Every structure is written in C-alpha cells, then in structure tokens.
Amino acid sequence: MGEKPETSLMEALAYTARTMAEAGDFKHARQAEDLSGKLTEGRLTVAFCGHFSAGKSTLINRLCGAELLPSSPIPTSANVVAIRGGEKAAAMIRTADGGEMTVPVEDLEKYCVDGANFASVAITYPSERLGDHTVLLDTPGIDSTDDAHRMATESALHLADVVFYVMDYNHVQSEINFAFAKQLKDWGKPLYFIVNMIDKHRERELSFEAYRRSVEEAFQAWHLEPAGIVYLSMREPEHPHQEFHKLEKLLEELAALRSPLALYSVDASLRHLVQSHLKMREEREEPERERLLAEAGGEEERSRVKAETERLHAEIAKQRSLSDAFQAGFRKELQSLLDNANVTPAVTRDYAHSFLESRKPGFRTGLLFAGAKTAAEQERRAKVFCDDFNAQVQAAVDWHVKDLLRHAAERLSYPQDRLEALINEAFGWKPTVEWLIGRVNAGAVVGNEYTLVYSRELSAEVKSIYRKQALEVMDALSAFAVEAGASAAASLERELAALGARGAALAQLAALEERAAAYA
C-alpha cells in the first residue's frame, strides 16, 4: 500500500522546519512545527476575522453558549484567543516571557488588562458544539495598526482550516474588507463571509433581496468567490433574515470533514510558509543584490553586459571546438561523397570482365604464334580496363574529394598555395595495371558473379585509399583550425576581460540568483 498523506505531509513539515531553522528563520520554523501538532490533534480549527466593531466576540460567545469573551477585545500583545471543548471552564494565559497561568474564565478580562505582559489566551469550556472536534480562534481586528496584532491574525490563519470573515452590515463594501478578503483568498483556505448586524437593515429604503444581490455583485467585482455567505443578527435572534441555524449546520458539516480539511489546510499553510520564508531570504539578500547591480551599472546596463557576456562565452566555446566540429563535418561529407561515388559502372564492369577472362589459366588467342598473340591480347585488355577505370576514379572520386578539401580550406581561410602543395603530395597514387592484376583472386572461377565481386572490391579499396589521403590533408587543415580558433578565442577573452568589474558583478549576481532558485 502507498504511504498515507498524513505521513508524507509530516515528513515535509519536519524537513521544512529543519531547513528554515538552519537558515536562521526561527519564526517560520516554529510555525511549521505548529502545523505538525495540528495534524496530530485532529480538530477542526475555525478562525473568525473582521473589524473590532463587527461583533466577532458576541458571535463566538453565542456559538459557545456562554459569555467566554468580553465584549471589548482582550488586549494581549498577540491578541489571539483559542477556544476548545474541555471538561471544565478555564483560561490558560501564556505570558510574554514564556510562562503560563490558569485563571477562571470570568476573571479573564481582569488578568489581561496589561496586554504587553501576555502573549496568548487558550480557553477550554464544556461546549457540546466544540466537543473534542472543533477549535474557535478569535483574532484581532483587521483595522488594528499594531504589528503584533497583524502577526497574530496571520498566525491564526496559518492554523485555520476554515476562515469566517465577519463584517458589519453597513461596512460590507468598504475597501479594507475587500483588500483583506483578497489576502485571505491567497492562503487557499475555505473562506466564508458573515454579514453581521442585519438588524440595521431598513426594508422601506431597500429590499433585503436587493441588498443581498448588491453584496454578491460587489464580491464578484473584486473577483472574490466565497464558499458561502451567512447573514446574522445577534441583537435580534428572531430577525426574518437571520441565518444563525445555517451557520450552526455549516459548522457541523465542516467538523465532519475535519480530517480531509486539515490535510488540505496544512498543505496550503505549508506552501504559504515556504513563500514567506523565500521572501524573507530574498529581502535579506537584497542589499547584496543591490550592491552587485550597482557595480554592474544598473538593470539596463546589466541586460546589455549580460547579453554581451553570453555572446562572448558562446563564441569562445565555438572557437575552442572549431577543429572538432570542422573535422566531424568534413568526415561526414567525405563519407557521403565516397558512399555515392560509382567507380565501376556497367561499361567499366564489361572491361573488367574481359580483363579477368584474359587472366584465366589456358587463355589462348590465334593458331600461329599463339604465345605472342595471347600476351599482346592480355596487355591490350589490361590497358583498356586500366585506362577506363582510371577515368572513372578521376571523375567519380578524385575531382570531388579534392574539391571538398578546397572548399574546406576556403572556409578556414587556409592559404591556397599551401593547400595545392598538400594535395599534390598526398594524392600521388593512381591505379596501375600491376595494381589491378594484383587484386585478382587466382583461385576464383571467372564469370559474371566474380566480375561483380572483383568490381566491388576494387571500388572499396580505391575509396579507402582516397579516404586515407583526404584525412591526411584534413589533419593539416585541423591543426590550422585549432591555431586559428585559439587565436580568435584569445581575442574574445580579451573583450570579455574588458567588461571588467561589471562582468564580475554580473557573474556574482547570477550565482546569487541561481543559489536562490536552487534553494527554492
């Protein structure tokens, strides 16, 4: 069976936390560790966000069935309150120095007056709605200017499986709501909107259905597609458009899905953590990047120098490999030329057949002076075949091979007089009668079949000889190419060096970016 998703996710969290800690990012490392605890706890975590005045605390108290949260925000430095089911009511306060204290729930507000001394609050309460399966998070108001509050809200979203965004009836379409809701959407968590205080609605001014449509259209205009919208009134429980029961049912349904929701949520939070960590590293390296960019002459100059550097490096590599590429190309062309050369066409094979017959034991011609006439006929047939064969070699191989060499030398700007001297020295051989006779198999039965075999063998040997001769000339051309390539590369490297510190800064900048990409 395959590995369980929980197992692979726990391994990913452990690896991520360890890697972040090694990079000195202890904040995100701790958050990754928190996610591991969330997976093992097995509870649905629901975060409530919104303005201070949106009525979050009152709503959460109503859901829990008790006045657990004071109507005014608890002024702790972190200002996140977690509420979970338990056997008895109690509030555990974590102090700023890492200590903990447990106090009665009814005394919570009294203890938390001095918010600077407290980091977080965790409440347990014997609520059937929470049981052992649901945790509610009350977060700071999004309109807070306190950085600690902002970080606290981010921490709550980090652990949340589902987010309920609570808005005042009169402020639903405020820009701050839309902007924050778009941020929530980026987390990839299920997002529900709660329009609270609908008792402020005046039906005679606008029908509720028209108001509802205006809310939905406003969200669509901001490209927000919530998982659902719930309309509530805590002041008037019997309000005709009250949807508190819808909220209760929704929480029950979400609690039943807490295991897959937790997996999805942790995965989304882990991805968000990684992006935040990478952004932190990027900001940490920004001074170095800016310094190198300044040395490179700015973005525009960077682009120019980078393009020129890449061109020079490519050209240097090309010049360094010029000889190898040149030889490989020449060998390919030479092989194609020789493969297609027909040295023994039908007429030549006829001359070869006549020549071979004259070499058969017992060959005679004429009655008188038979020996002299036979020798003369053998010589004549050999000469006719040799002359024709030479003509075929010249036309089909010799001219083309030399022309190939001349074109190759021209591409290298090789001196023509030196090339002709090389060709004359290398290509001094041509087929002779003795060479043709020496290729005859004395034990073969002369006939049409052997004539074809003999012709193929002659053709293969001639091509082998020309290949060897051509490659000898080619060696000289390659040596010239190596020398020319080295000279050109040296010139290009001088150009590269002329880019000076800007080129060096670019190389360091590229290395910095490559390391960042590899780390990501």
Short mmCIF file of C-alpha atoms in Angstrom, two decimals:
data_model
loop_
_atom_site.label_atom_id
_atom_site.label_comp_id
_atom_site.label_asym_id
_atom_site.label_seq_id
_atom_site.Cartn_x
_atom_site.Cartn_y
_atom_site.Cartn_z
CA MET A 1 0.00 0.00 0.00
CA GLY A 2 1.13 3.57 -0.66
CA GLU A 3 2.25 5.99 2.02
CA LYS A 4 -0.56 7.82 3.86
CA PRO A 5 -0.92 11.55 3.03
CA GLU A 6 -0.52 12.38 6.74
CA THR A 7 2.85 10.60 6.85
CA SER A 8 4.31 12.31 3.80
CA LEU A 9 2.99 15.69 5.00
CA MET A 10 4.53 15.20 8.46
CA GLU A 11 7.86 14.41 6.79
CA ALA A 12 7.57 17.52 4.61
CA LEU A 13 6.80 19.65 7.69
CA ALA A 14 9.77 18.23 9.61
CA TYR A 15 12.12 18.82 6.69
CA THR A 16 10.78 22.35 6.13
CA ALA A 17 11.06 23.30 9.81
CA ARG A 18 14.62 21.96 10.00
CA THR A 19 15.69 23.73 6.79
CA MET A 20 14.16 27.05 7.88
CA ALA A 21 15.82 26.83 11.30
CA GLU A 22 19.19 26.11 9.67
CA ALA A 23 18.66 29.27 7.60
CA GLY A 24 18.05 31.28 10.79
CA ASP A 25 14.31 31.70 10.14
CA PHE A 26 13.07 30.51 13.51
CA LYS A 27 9.68 32.22 13.24
CA HIS A 28 8.58 30.23 10.19
CA ALA A 29 10.31 27.09 11.52
CA ARG A 30 8.12 27.28 14.67
CA GLN A 31 5.03 27.76 12.53
CA ALA A 32 5.90 24.64 10.53
CA GLU A 33 6.24 22.73 13.83
CA ASP A 34 2.84 24.11 14.94
CA LEU A 35 1.31 22.60 11.79
CA SER A 36 2.63 19.16 12.81
CA GLY A 37 0.79 19.49 16.13
CA LYS A 38 -2.36 20.48 14.29
CA LEU A 39 -2.26 17.30 12.19
CA THR A 40 -1.94 15.08 15.28
CA GLU A 41 -4.65 16.94 17.26
CA GLY A 42 -7.35 16.05 14.73
CA ARG A 43 -9.65 19.02 15.41
CA LEU A 44 -11.32 21.45 13.02
CA THR A 45 -9.85 24.93 13.53
CA VAL A 46 -12.16 27.80 12.61
CA ALA A 47 -10.79 31.36 12.57
CA PHE A 48 -13.04 34.41 12.92
CA CYS A 49 -11.63 37.61 11.41
CA GLY A 50 -13.02 41.10 10.93
CA HIS A 51 -13.19 44.65 12.34
CA PHE A 52 -13.11 45.28 16.09
CA SER A 53 -16.69 46.53 15.82
CA ALA A 54 -18.00 43.73 13.62
CA GLY A 55 -19.30 41.67 16.57
CA LYS A 56 -16.93 38.68 16.46
CA SER A 57 -16.77 38.22 20.24
CA THR A 58 -20.52 38.30 20.68
CA LEU A 59 -20.95 35.81 17.83
CA ILE A 60 -18.36 33.40 19.28
CA ASN A 61 -19.97 33.62 22.72
CA ARG A 62 -23.34 32.74 21.16
CA LEU A 63 -21.82 29.74 19.37
CA CYS A 64 -20.20 28.52 22.62
CA GLY A 65 -23.38 29.14 24.64
CA ALA A 66 -21.60 31.24 27.28
CA GLU A 67 -20.04 34.68 27.84
CA LEU A 68 -16.46 33.49 27.42
CA LEU A 69 -15.09 36.55 25.65
CA PRO A 70 -15.52 40.08 26.98
CA SER A 71 -17.28 42.44 24.60
CA SER A 72 -14.15 44.58 24.33
CA PRO A 73 -11.05 42.95 22.79
CA ILE A 74 -8.64 41.21 25.14
CA PRO A 75 -5.59 43.49 24.93
CA THR A 76 -2.82 40.89 24.86
CA SER A 77 0.19 41.58 22.66
CA ALA A 78 -0.73 38.67 20.38
CA ASN A 79 -4.48 39.06 20.90
CA VAL A 80 -5.48 35.62 19.58
CA VAL A 81 -7.87 33.63 21.74
CA ALA A 82 -8.34 29.90 21.09
CA ILE A 83 -11.47 28.20 22.46
CA ARG A 84 -11.79 24.40 22.56
CA GLY A 85 -14.04 21.90 24.30
CA GLY A 86 -12.98 20.57 27.70
CA GLU A 87 -14.31 19.05 30.93
CA LYS A 88 -14.35 22.34 32.84
CA ALA A 89 -14.14 26.03 32.06
CA ALA A 90 -10.69 27.57 32.40
CA ALA A 91 -8.45 30.11 30.70
CA MET A 92 -4.74 29.42 30.25
CA ILE A 93 -2.74 32.61 29.72
CA ARG A 94 0.73 32.43 28.20
CA THR A 95 2.91 35.29 29.36
CA ALA A 96 5.32 37.24 27.18
CA ASP A 97 8.33 35.65 28.96
CA GLY A 98 7.11 32.11 28.19
CA GLY A 99 5.35 31.40 31.47
CA GLU A 100 1.79 30.10 31.84
CA MET A 101 -1.06 30.64 34.30
CA THR A 102 -4.57 29.21 34.54
CA VAL A 103 -7.37 31.51 35.72
CA PRO A 104 -11.18 31.33 35.93
CA VAL A 105 -12.86 32.35 32.67
CA GLU A 106 -14.91 35.04 34.41
CA ASP A 107 -11.66 36.72 35.56
CA LEU A 108 -10.07 36.72 32.12
CA GLU A 109 -10.61 40.40 31.32
CA LYS A 110 -9.18 41.45 34.71
CA TYR A 111 -5.96 39.50 34.14
CA CYS A 112 -5.46 40.73 30.60
CA VAL A 113 -5.68 44.47 31.21
CA ASP A 114 -1.94 44.87 30.72
CA GLY A 115 -1.64 43.33 27.25
CA ALA A 116 2.14 43.81 26.98
CA ASN A 117 2.68 41.05 29.56
CA PHE A 118 0.65 38.36 27.78
CA ALA A 119 1.21 36.54 24.50
CA SER A 120 -1.91 34.40 24.02
CA VAL A 121 -5.03 33.04 25.67
CA ALA A 122 -6.45 29.50 25.41
CA ILE A 123 -9.93 28.82 26.82
CA THR A 124 -11.45 25.40 27.49
CA TYR A 125 -15.19 25.10 28.01
CA PRO A 126 -17.60 22.13 28.18
CA SER A 127 -19.43 23.03 24.99
CA GLU A 128 -21.28 20.36 23.05
CA ARG A 129 -20.78 22.36 19.87
CA LEU A 130 -16.99 22.26 20.30
CA GLY A 131 -16.68 18.80 21.84
CA ASP A 132 -13.34 17.21 21.10
CA HIS A 133 -13.53 18.13 17.42
CA THR A 134 -13.62 21.93 16.98
CA VAL A 135 -11.44 24.90 17.96
CA LEU A 136 -12.58 28.50 17.50
CA LEU A 137 -9.99 31.28 17.07
CA ASP A 138 -10.87 34.89 17.81
CA THR A 139 -8.38 37.15 16.01
CA PRO A 140 -7.56 40.86 16.36
CA GLY A 141 -9.49 43.39 14.35
CA ILE A 142 -8.09 43.80 10.86
CA ASP A 143 -8.23 47.59 11.32
CA SER A 144 -5.64 47.40 14.10
CA THR A 145 -2.45 49.34 13.45
CA ASP A 146 -0.48 47.14 15.85
CA ASP A 147 2.08 44.95 14.05
CA ALA A 148 1.74 42.33 16.79
CA HIS A 149 -1.98 42.13 16.07
CA ARG A 150 -1.34 41.74 12.35
CA MET A 151 1.14 38.93 13.03
CA ALA A 152 -1.35 37.32 15.41
CA THR A 153 -4.05 37.29 12.74
CA GLU A 154 -1.55 35.78 10.29
CA SER A 155 -0.70 33.11 12.88
CA ALA A 156 -4.39 32.29 13.31
CA LEU A 157 -4.93 32.00 9.56
CA HIS A 158 -1.87 29.80 9.41
CA LEU A 159 -3.51 27.25 11.72
CA ALA A 160 -7.09 27.66 10.49
CA ASP A 161 -8.85 25.05 8.36
CA VAL A 162 -11.73 27.42 7.62
CA VAL A 163 -11.97 31.21 7.83
CA PHE A 164 -15.13 33.16 8.67
CA TYR A 165 -14.79 36.81 7.80
CA VAL A 166 -17.23 38.90 9.89
CA MET A 167 -18.43 42.28 8.56
CA ASP A 168 -20.71 44.99 9.86
CA TYR A 169 -23.89 45.34 7.75
CA ASN A 170 -23.05 48.96 6.95
CA HIS A 171 -19.39 48.35 6.02
CA VAL A 172 -19.58 45.26 3.81
CA GLN A 173 -18.41 47.14 0.74
CA SER A 174 -15.56 49.03 2.39
CA GLU A 175 -12.26 48.76 0.58
CA ILE A 176 -10.41 47.43 3.63
CA ASN A 177 -12.81 44.46 3.71
CA PHE A 178 -12.20 43.61 0.07
CA ALA A 179 -8.43 44.04 0.35
CA PHE A 180 -8.21 41.79 3.42
CA ALA A 181 -10.56 39.23 1.89
CA LYS A 182 -8.30 39.03 -1.17
CA GLN A 183 -5.35 38.33 1.15
CA LEU A 184 -7.34 35.55 2.79
CA LYS A 185 -8.11 34.09 -0.64
CA ASP A 186 -4.36 33.86 -1.33
CA TRP A 187 -3.99 31.40 1.55
CA GLY A 188 -6.12 28.90 -0.34
CA LYS A 189 -8.31 28.17 2.71
CA PRO A 190 -12.12 27.82 2.50
CA LEU A 191 -13.47 31.33 3.09
CA TYR A 192 -16.98 32.22 4.29
CA PHE A 193 -18.37 35.74 4.69
CA ILE A 194 -20.62 36.64 7.61
CA VAL A 195 -22.66 39.82 7.22
CA ASN A 196 -23.47 40.69 10.83
CA MET A 197 -25.89 43.23 12.38
CA ILE A 198 -28.51 42.88 9.65
CA ASP A 199 -30.97 44.38 12.15
CA LYS A 200 -29.66 47.72 10.82
CA HIS A 201 -31.43 46.98 7.53
CA ARG A 202 -34.39 49.20 6.58
CA GLU A 203 -36.72 47.36 4.22
CA ARG A 204 -38.58 50.54 3.22
CA GLU A 205 -35.35 52.00 1.83
CA LEU A 206 -34.13 48.85 0.04
CA SER A 207 -35.45 45.32 -0.12
CA PHE A 208 -33.26 42.75 1.62
CA GLU A 209 -33.04 40.71 -1.57
CA ALA A 210 -31.73 43.77 -3.42
CA TYR A 211 -29.18 44.30 -0.64
CA ARG A 212 -28.14 40.64 -0.84
CA ARG A 213 -27.65 40.95 -4.63
CA SER A 214 -25.57 44.11 -4.19
CA VAL A 215 -23.28 42.29 -1.73
CA GLU A 216 -22.78 39.34 -4.08
CA GLU A 217 -22.16 41.62 -7.07
CA ALA A 218 -19.59 43.61 -5.08
CA PHE A 219 -17.68 40.44 -4.20
CA GLN A 220 -17.76 39.33 -7.84
CA ALA A 221 -16.40 42.72 -8.93
CA TRP A 222 -13.39 42.06 -6.69
CA HIS A 223 -13.07 38.51 -8.10
CA LEU A 224 -13.97 37.02 -4.73
CA GLU A 225 -15.89 33.77 -4.69
CA PRO A 226 -16.54 32.80 -1.05
CA ALA A 227 -17.55 29.28 -0.13
CA GLY A 228 -20.73 30.84 1.29
CA ILE A 229 -22.31 33.99 2.74
CA VAL A 230 -24.25 33.97 6.04
CA TYR A 231 -26.47 36.84 7.26
CA LEU A 232 -26.78 37.29 11.06
CA SER A 233 -28.20 39.47 13.80
CA MET A 234 -27.03 38.87 17.38
CA ARG A 235 -29.28 41.67 18.66
CA GLU A 236 -32.48 40.28 17.12
CA PRO A 237 -32.36 36.47 17.18
CA GLU A 238 -35.78 36.27 15.50
CA HIS A 239 -34.92 38.63 12.64
CA PRO A 240 -36.70 37.40 9.44
CA HIS A 241 -33.42 37.12 7.52
CA GLN A 242 -31.46 35.58 10.39
CA GLU A 243 -29.33 32.60 9.28
CA PHE A 244 -27.79 31.52 12.58
CA HIS A 245 -29.13 27.98 12.15
CA LYS A 246 -27.44 27.89 8.74
CA LEU A 247 -24.15 28.78 10.46
CA GLU A 248 -24.66 26.07 13.10
CA LYS A 249 -25.39 23.44 10.44
CA LEU A 250 -22.39 24.59 8.44
CA LEU A 251 -20.07 24.16 11.43
CA GLU A 252 -21.43 20.62 11.98
CA GLU A 253 -20.80 19.72 8.34
CA LEU A 254 -17.28 21.16 8.45
CA ALA A 255 -16.50 19.28 11.68
CA ALA A 256 -17.47 16.03 9.95
CA LEU A 257 -14.94 16.85 7.23
CA ARG A 258 -12.16 17.87 9.64
CA SER A 259 -9.64 15.19 8.59
CA PRO A 260 -9.51 15.98 4.84
CA LEU A 261 -9.88 19.70 5.64
CA ALA A 262 -6.87 19.51 7.97
CA LEU A 263 -4.73 17.84 5.30
CA TYR A 264 -5.74 20.43 2.73
CA SER A 265 -5.26 23.29 5.20
CA VAL A 266 -1.83 22.17 6.37
CA ASP A 267 -0.69 21.72 2.79
CA ALA A 268 -1.92 25.24 1.92
CA SER A 269 -0.27 26.73 5.02
CA LEU A 270 2.98 24.92 4.31
CA ARG A 271 3.10 26.36 0.80
CA HIS A 272 2.34 29.83 2.18
CA LEU A 273 5.08 29.40 4.80
CA VAL A 274 7.60 28.45 2.15
CA GLN A 275 6.72 31.51 0.07
CA SER A 276 7.02 33.75 3.15
CA HIS A 277 10.37 32.17 4.02
CA LEU A 278 11.68 32.64 0.48
CA LYS A 279 10.55 36.26 0.52
CA MET A 280 12.38 36.77 3.82
CA ARG A 281 15.58 35.31 2.37
CA GLU A 282 15.16 37.48 -0.71
CA GLU A 283 14.83 40.60 1.48
CA ARG A 284 17.87 39.51 3.47
CA GLU A 285 19.93 39.18 0.29
CA GLU A 286 18.55 42.35 -1.30
CA PRO A 287 21.41 44.64 -0.08
CA GLU A 288 23.98 42.33 -1.67
CA ARG A 289 21.94 42.12 -4.84
CA GLU A 290 21.59 45.91 -4.98
CA ARG A 291 25.34 46.32 -4.46
CA LEU A 292 26.18 43.93 -7.28
CA LEU A 293 23.57 45.51 -9.52
CA ALA A 294 25.09 48.93 -8.88
CA GLU A 295 28.54 47.57 -9.78
CA ALA A 296 27.03 46.15 -12.98
CA GLY A 297 25.72 49.61 -13.90
CA GLY A 298 22.01 49.16 -13.24
CA GLU A 299 19.33 46.99 -14.82
CA GLU A 300 19.66 48.36 -18.36
CA GLU A 301 23.45 48.05 -18.38
CA ARG A 302 23.09 44.66 -16.73
CA SER A 303 20.96 43.46 -19.62
CA ARG A 304 23.45 44.76 -22.17
CA VAL A 305 26.53 43.38 -20.39
CA LYS A 306 24.77 40.08 -19.73
CA ALA A 307 23.85 39.68 -23.41
CA GLU A 308 27.39 40.62 -24.49
CA THR A 309 28.94 38.28 -21.91
CA GLU A 310 26.75 35.38 -23.05
CA ARG A 311 27.62 36.11 -26.70
CA LEU A 312 31.34 36.17 -25.96
CA HIS A 313 31.22 32.96 -23.90
CA ALA A 314 29.28 31.21 -26.69
CA GLU A 315 31.70 32.46 -29.33
CA ILE A 316 34.73 31.39 -27.26
CA ALA A 317 33.25 27.92 -26.82
CA LYS A 318 32.55 27.80 -30.56
CA GLN A 319 36.13 28.78 -31.41
CA ARG A 320 37.55 26.26 -28.92
CA SER A 321 35.55 23.47 -30.53
CA LEU A 322 36.05 24.71 -34.10
CA SER A 323 38.54 21.98 -35.02
CA ASP A 324 36.40 19.13 -33.65
CA ALA A 325 33.26 20.46 -35.34
CA PHE A 326 35.21 21.05 -38.56
CA GLN A 327 36.63 17.52 -38.60
CA ALA A 328 33.29 15.92 -37.78
CA GLY A 329 31.57 17.86 -40.58
CA PHE A 330 34.30 17.04 -43.09
CA ARG A 331 34.29 13.33 -42.25
CA LYS A 332 30.54 13.22 -42.71
CA GLU A 333 30.72 14.97 -46.09
CA LEU A 334 33.63 12.78 -47.22
CA GLN A 335 31.83 9.58 -46.25
CA SER A 336 28.68 10.67 -48.07
CA LEU A 337 30.71 11.54 -51.19
CA LEU A 338 32.53 8.19 -51.22
CA ASP A 339 29.38 6.20 -50.48
CA ASN A 340 27.66 7.75 -53.51
CA ALA A 341 30.62 7.50 -55.89
CA ASN A 342 30.09 4.87 -58.64
CA VAL A 343 33.59 3.85 -59.72
CA THR A 344 32.57 0.74 -61.70
CA PRO A 345 29.55 1.49 -63.89
CA ALA A 346 28.26 -1.16 -66.35
CA VAL A 347 30.75 -0.29 -69.14
CA THR A 348 33.68 -0.48 -66.74
CA ARG A 349 32.45 -3.83 -65.44
CA ASP A 350 32.39 -5.13 -69.02
CA TYR A 351 36.02 -4.11 -69.43
CA ALA A 352 36.76 -5.78 -66.07
CA HIS A 353 35.06 -8.98 -67.24
CA SER A 354 37.11 -9.03 -70.48
CA PHE A 355 40.27 -8.34 -68.48
CA LEU A 356 39.52 -11.14 -66.00
CA GLU A 357 38.88 -13.63 -68.79
CA SER A 358 42.32 -12.87 -70.22
CA ARG A 359 43.83 -13.79 -66.85
CA LYS A 360 42.23 -17.28 -66.79
CA PRO A 361 44.65 -20.24 -66.99
CA GLY A 362 44.71 -21.65 -70.54
CA PHE A 363 43.62 -18.41 -72.18
CA ARG A 364 44.78 -18.53 -75.83
CA THR A 365 44.24 -16.44 -78.92
CA GLY A 366 45.19 -17.30 -82.56
CA LEU A 367 46.70 -20.54 -84.02
CA LEU A 368 50.04 -19.31 -85.28
CA PHE A 369 52.38 -17.59 -82.89
CA ALA A 370 49.77 -18.18 -80.16
CA GLY A 371 52.05 -17.22 -77.27
CA ALA A 372 52.91 -13.78 -78.60
CA LYS A 373 49.35 -13.06 -79.67
CA THR A 374 47.99 -14.17 -76.28
CA ALA A 375 50.40 -11.92 -74.40
CA ALA A 376 49.55 -8.97 -76.65
CA GLU A 377 45.82 -9.52 -76.14
CA GLN A 378 46.22 -9.73 -72.38
CA GLU A 379 48.20 -6.49 -72.39
CA ARG A 380 45.62 -4.76 -74.58
CA ARG A 381 42.68 -5.80 -72.42
CA ALA A 382 44.52 -4.78 -69.24
CA LYS A 383 45.33 -1.34 -70.68
CA VAL A 384 41.78 -0.75 -71.89
CA PHE A 385 40.39 -1.66 -68.46
CA CYS A 386 43.07 0.32 -66.57
CA ASP A 387 42.50 3.48 -68.65
CA ASP A 388 38.75 3.32 -68.24
CA PHE A 389 38.98 2.55 -64.52
CA ASN A 390 41.34 5.49 -64.01
CA ALA A 391 38.95 7.77 -65.84
CA GLN A 392 36.10 6.64 -63.59
CA VAL A 393 38.20 7.17 -60.44
CA GLN A 394 39.16 10.67 -61.60
CA ALA A 395 35.59 11.63 -62.45
CA ALA A 396 33.73 9.99 -59.55
CA VAL A 397 36.24 10.29 -56.68
CA ASP A 398 39.42 12.24 -57.29
CA TRP A 399 37.88 15.51 -58.52
CA HIS A 400 35.14 15.53 -55.86
CA VAL A 401 37.46 14.73 -52.94
CA LYS A 402 39.89 17.48 -53.94
CA ASP A 403 37.03 19.93 -54.46
CA LEU A 404 35.73 19.07 -50.97
CA LEU A 405 39.16 19.80 -49.50
CA ARG A 406 39.41 23.12 -51.36
CA HIS A 407 36.04 24.26 -50.04
CA ALA A 408 37.00 23.18 -46.52
CA ALA A 409 40.26 25.14 -46.77
CA GLU A 410 38.37 28.16 -48.08
CA ARG A 411 36.08 28.15 -45.02
CA LEU A 412 39.19 28.25 -42.82
CA SER A 413 40.93 30.89 -44.96
CA TYR A 414 43.75 28.38 -45.42
CA PRO A 415 46.42 29.63 -47.96
CA GLN A 416 45.61 28.20 -51.41
CA ASP A 417 49.23 27.60 -52.46
CA ARG A 418 49.88 25.60 -49.30
CA LEU A 419 46.75 23.56 -49.90
CA GLU A 420 47.69 22.69 -53.51
CA ALA A 421 51.12 21.57 -52.33
CA LEU A 422 49.48 19.34 -49.72
CA ILE A 423 47.08 17.87 -52.30
CA ASN A 424 49.84 17.16 -54.81
CA GLU A 425 51.90 15.46 -52.13
CA ALA A 426 49.03 13.39 -50.70
CA PHE A 427 47.31 12.33 -53.94
CA GLY A 428 50.22 10.93 -55.94
CA TRP A 429 48.73 7.45 -56.31
CA LYS A 430 46.62 6.13 -59.17
CA PRO A 431 45.60 2.60 -60.23
CA THR A 432 48.11 0.77 -62.48
CA VAL A 433 47.81 -2.45 -64.48
CA GLU A 434 50.04 -4.19 -61.95
CA TRP A 435 47.74 -2.99 -59.12
CA LEU A 436 44.69 -4.30 -60.99
CA ILE A 437 46.35 -7.65 -61.63
CA GLY A 438 47.43 -7.87 -58.00
CA ARG A 439 43.80 -7.57 -56.90
CA VAL A 440 42.71 -10.66 -58.93
CA ASN A 441 41.94 -13.79 -56.89
CA ALA A 442 43.89 -16.51 -58.75
CA GLY A 443 41.65 -19.27 -57.38
CA ALA A 444 38.36 -17.64 -58.33
CA VAL A 445 36.12 -19.03 -61.08
CA VAL A 446 35.90 -16.25 -63.64
CA GLY A 447 32.33 -15.39 -64.59
CA ASN A 448 29.69 -12.73 -64.19
CA GLU A 449 29.43 -13.29 -60.44
CA TYR A 450 33.16 -12.90 -59.81
CA THR A 451 33.28 -9.83 -62.05
CA LEU A 452 30.77 -8.14 -59.70
CA VAL A 453 32.77 -9.23 -56.62
CA TYR A 454 36.04 -8.01 -58.16
CA SER A 455 34.49 -4.67 -59.14
CA ARG A 456 33.10 -4.11 -55.63
CA GLU A 457 36.48 -4.93 -54.07
CA LEU A 458 38.27 -2.51 -56.40
CA SER A 459 35.77 0.24 -55.63
CA ALA A 460 36.06 -0.28 -51.84
CA GLU A 461 39.86 -0.27 -51.94
CA VAL A 462 40.06 2.88 -54.07
CA LYS A 463 37.67 4.65 -51.70
CA SER A 464 39.72 3.51 -48.70
CA ILE A 465 42.88 4.90 -50.27
CA TYR A 466 41.26 8.24 -51.05
CA ARG A 467 39.72 8.43 -47.58
CA LYS A 468 43.15 7.98 -46.02
CA GLN A 469 44.74 10.56 -48.34
CA ALA A 470 41.97 13.09 -47.75
CA LEU A 471 42.24 12.71 -43.97
CA GLU A 472 45.99 13.31 -44.12
CA VAL A 473 45.30 16.68 -45.74
CA MET A 474 42.48 17.20 -43.27
CA ASP A 475 44.89 16.77 -40.34
CA ALA A 476 46.89 19.73 -41.60
CA LEU A 477 43.72 21.80 -42.01
CA SER A 478 42.56 20.83 -38.48
CA ALA A 479 45.87 21.92 -36.98
CA PHE A 480 45.40 25.25 -38.72
CA ALA A 481 41.82 25.43 -37.40
CA VAL A 482 43.00 24.79 -33.83
CA GLU A 483 45.54 27.55 -34.11
CA ALA A 484 43.02 29.95 -35.67
CA GLY A 485 40.38 29.06 -33.05
CA ALA A 486 42.82 29.60 -30.19
CA SER A 487 43.81 32.98 -31.62
CA ALA A 488 40.17 34.04 -32.06
CA ALA A 489 39.25 32.78 -28.57
CA ALA A 490 42.14 34.73 -27.04
CA SER A 491 40.88 37.89 -28.76
CA LEU A 492 37.35 37.25 -27.49
CA GLU A 493 38.62 36.63 -23.98
CA ARG A 494 40.37 39.99 -24.09
CA GLU A 495 36.99 41.53 -24.96
CA LEU A 496 35.43 39.63 -22.06
CA ALA A 497 38.10 40.88 -19.69
CA ALA A 498 37.46 44.42 -20.93
CA LEU A 499 33.98 44.23 -19.39
CA GLY A 500 35.91 44.32 -16.11
CA ALA A 501 34.19 44.60 -12.77
CA ARG A 502 30.76 44.76 -14.37
CA GLY A 503 31.20 41.28 -15.79
CA ALA A 504 32.43 40.02 -12.42
CA ALA A 505 29.49 41.64 -10.63
CA LEU A 506 27.12 40.06 -13.14
CA ALA A 507 28.65 36.63 -12.58
CA GLN A 508 28.24 37.01 -8.80
CA LEU A 509 24.69 38.28 -9.27
CA ALA A 510 23.85 35.30 -11.48
CA ALA A 511 25.37 32.93 -8.90
CA LEU A 512 23.29 34.61 -6.18
CA GLU A 513 20.10 34.14 -8.21
CA GLU A 514 21.00 30.54 -9.11
CA ARG A 515 21.52 29.68 -5.43
CA ALA A 516 18.17 31.26 -4.56
CA ALA A 517 16.42 29.33 -7.33
CA ALA A 518 18.07 26.05 -6.29
CA TYR A 519 17.11 26.66 -2.65
CA ALA A 520 13.52 27.42 -3.61
#
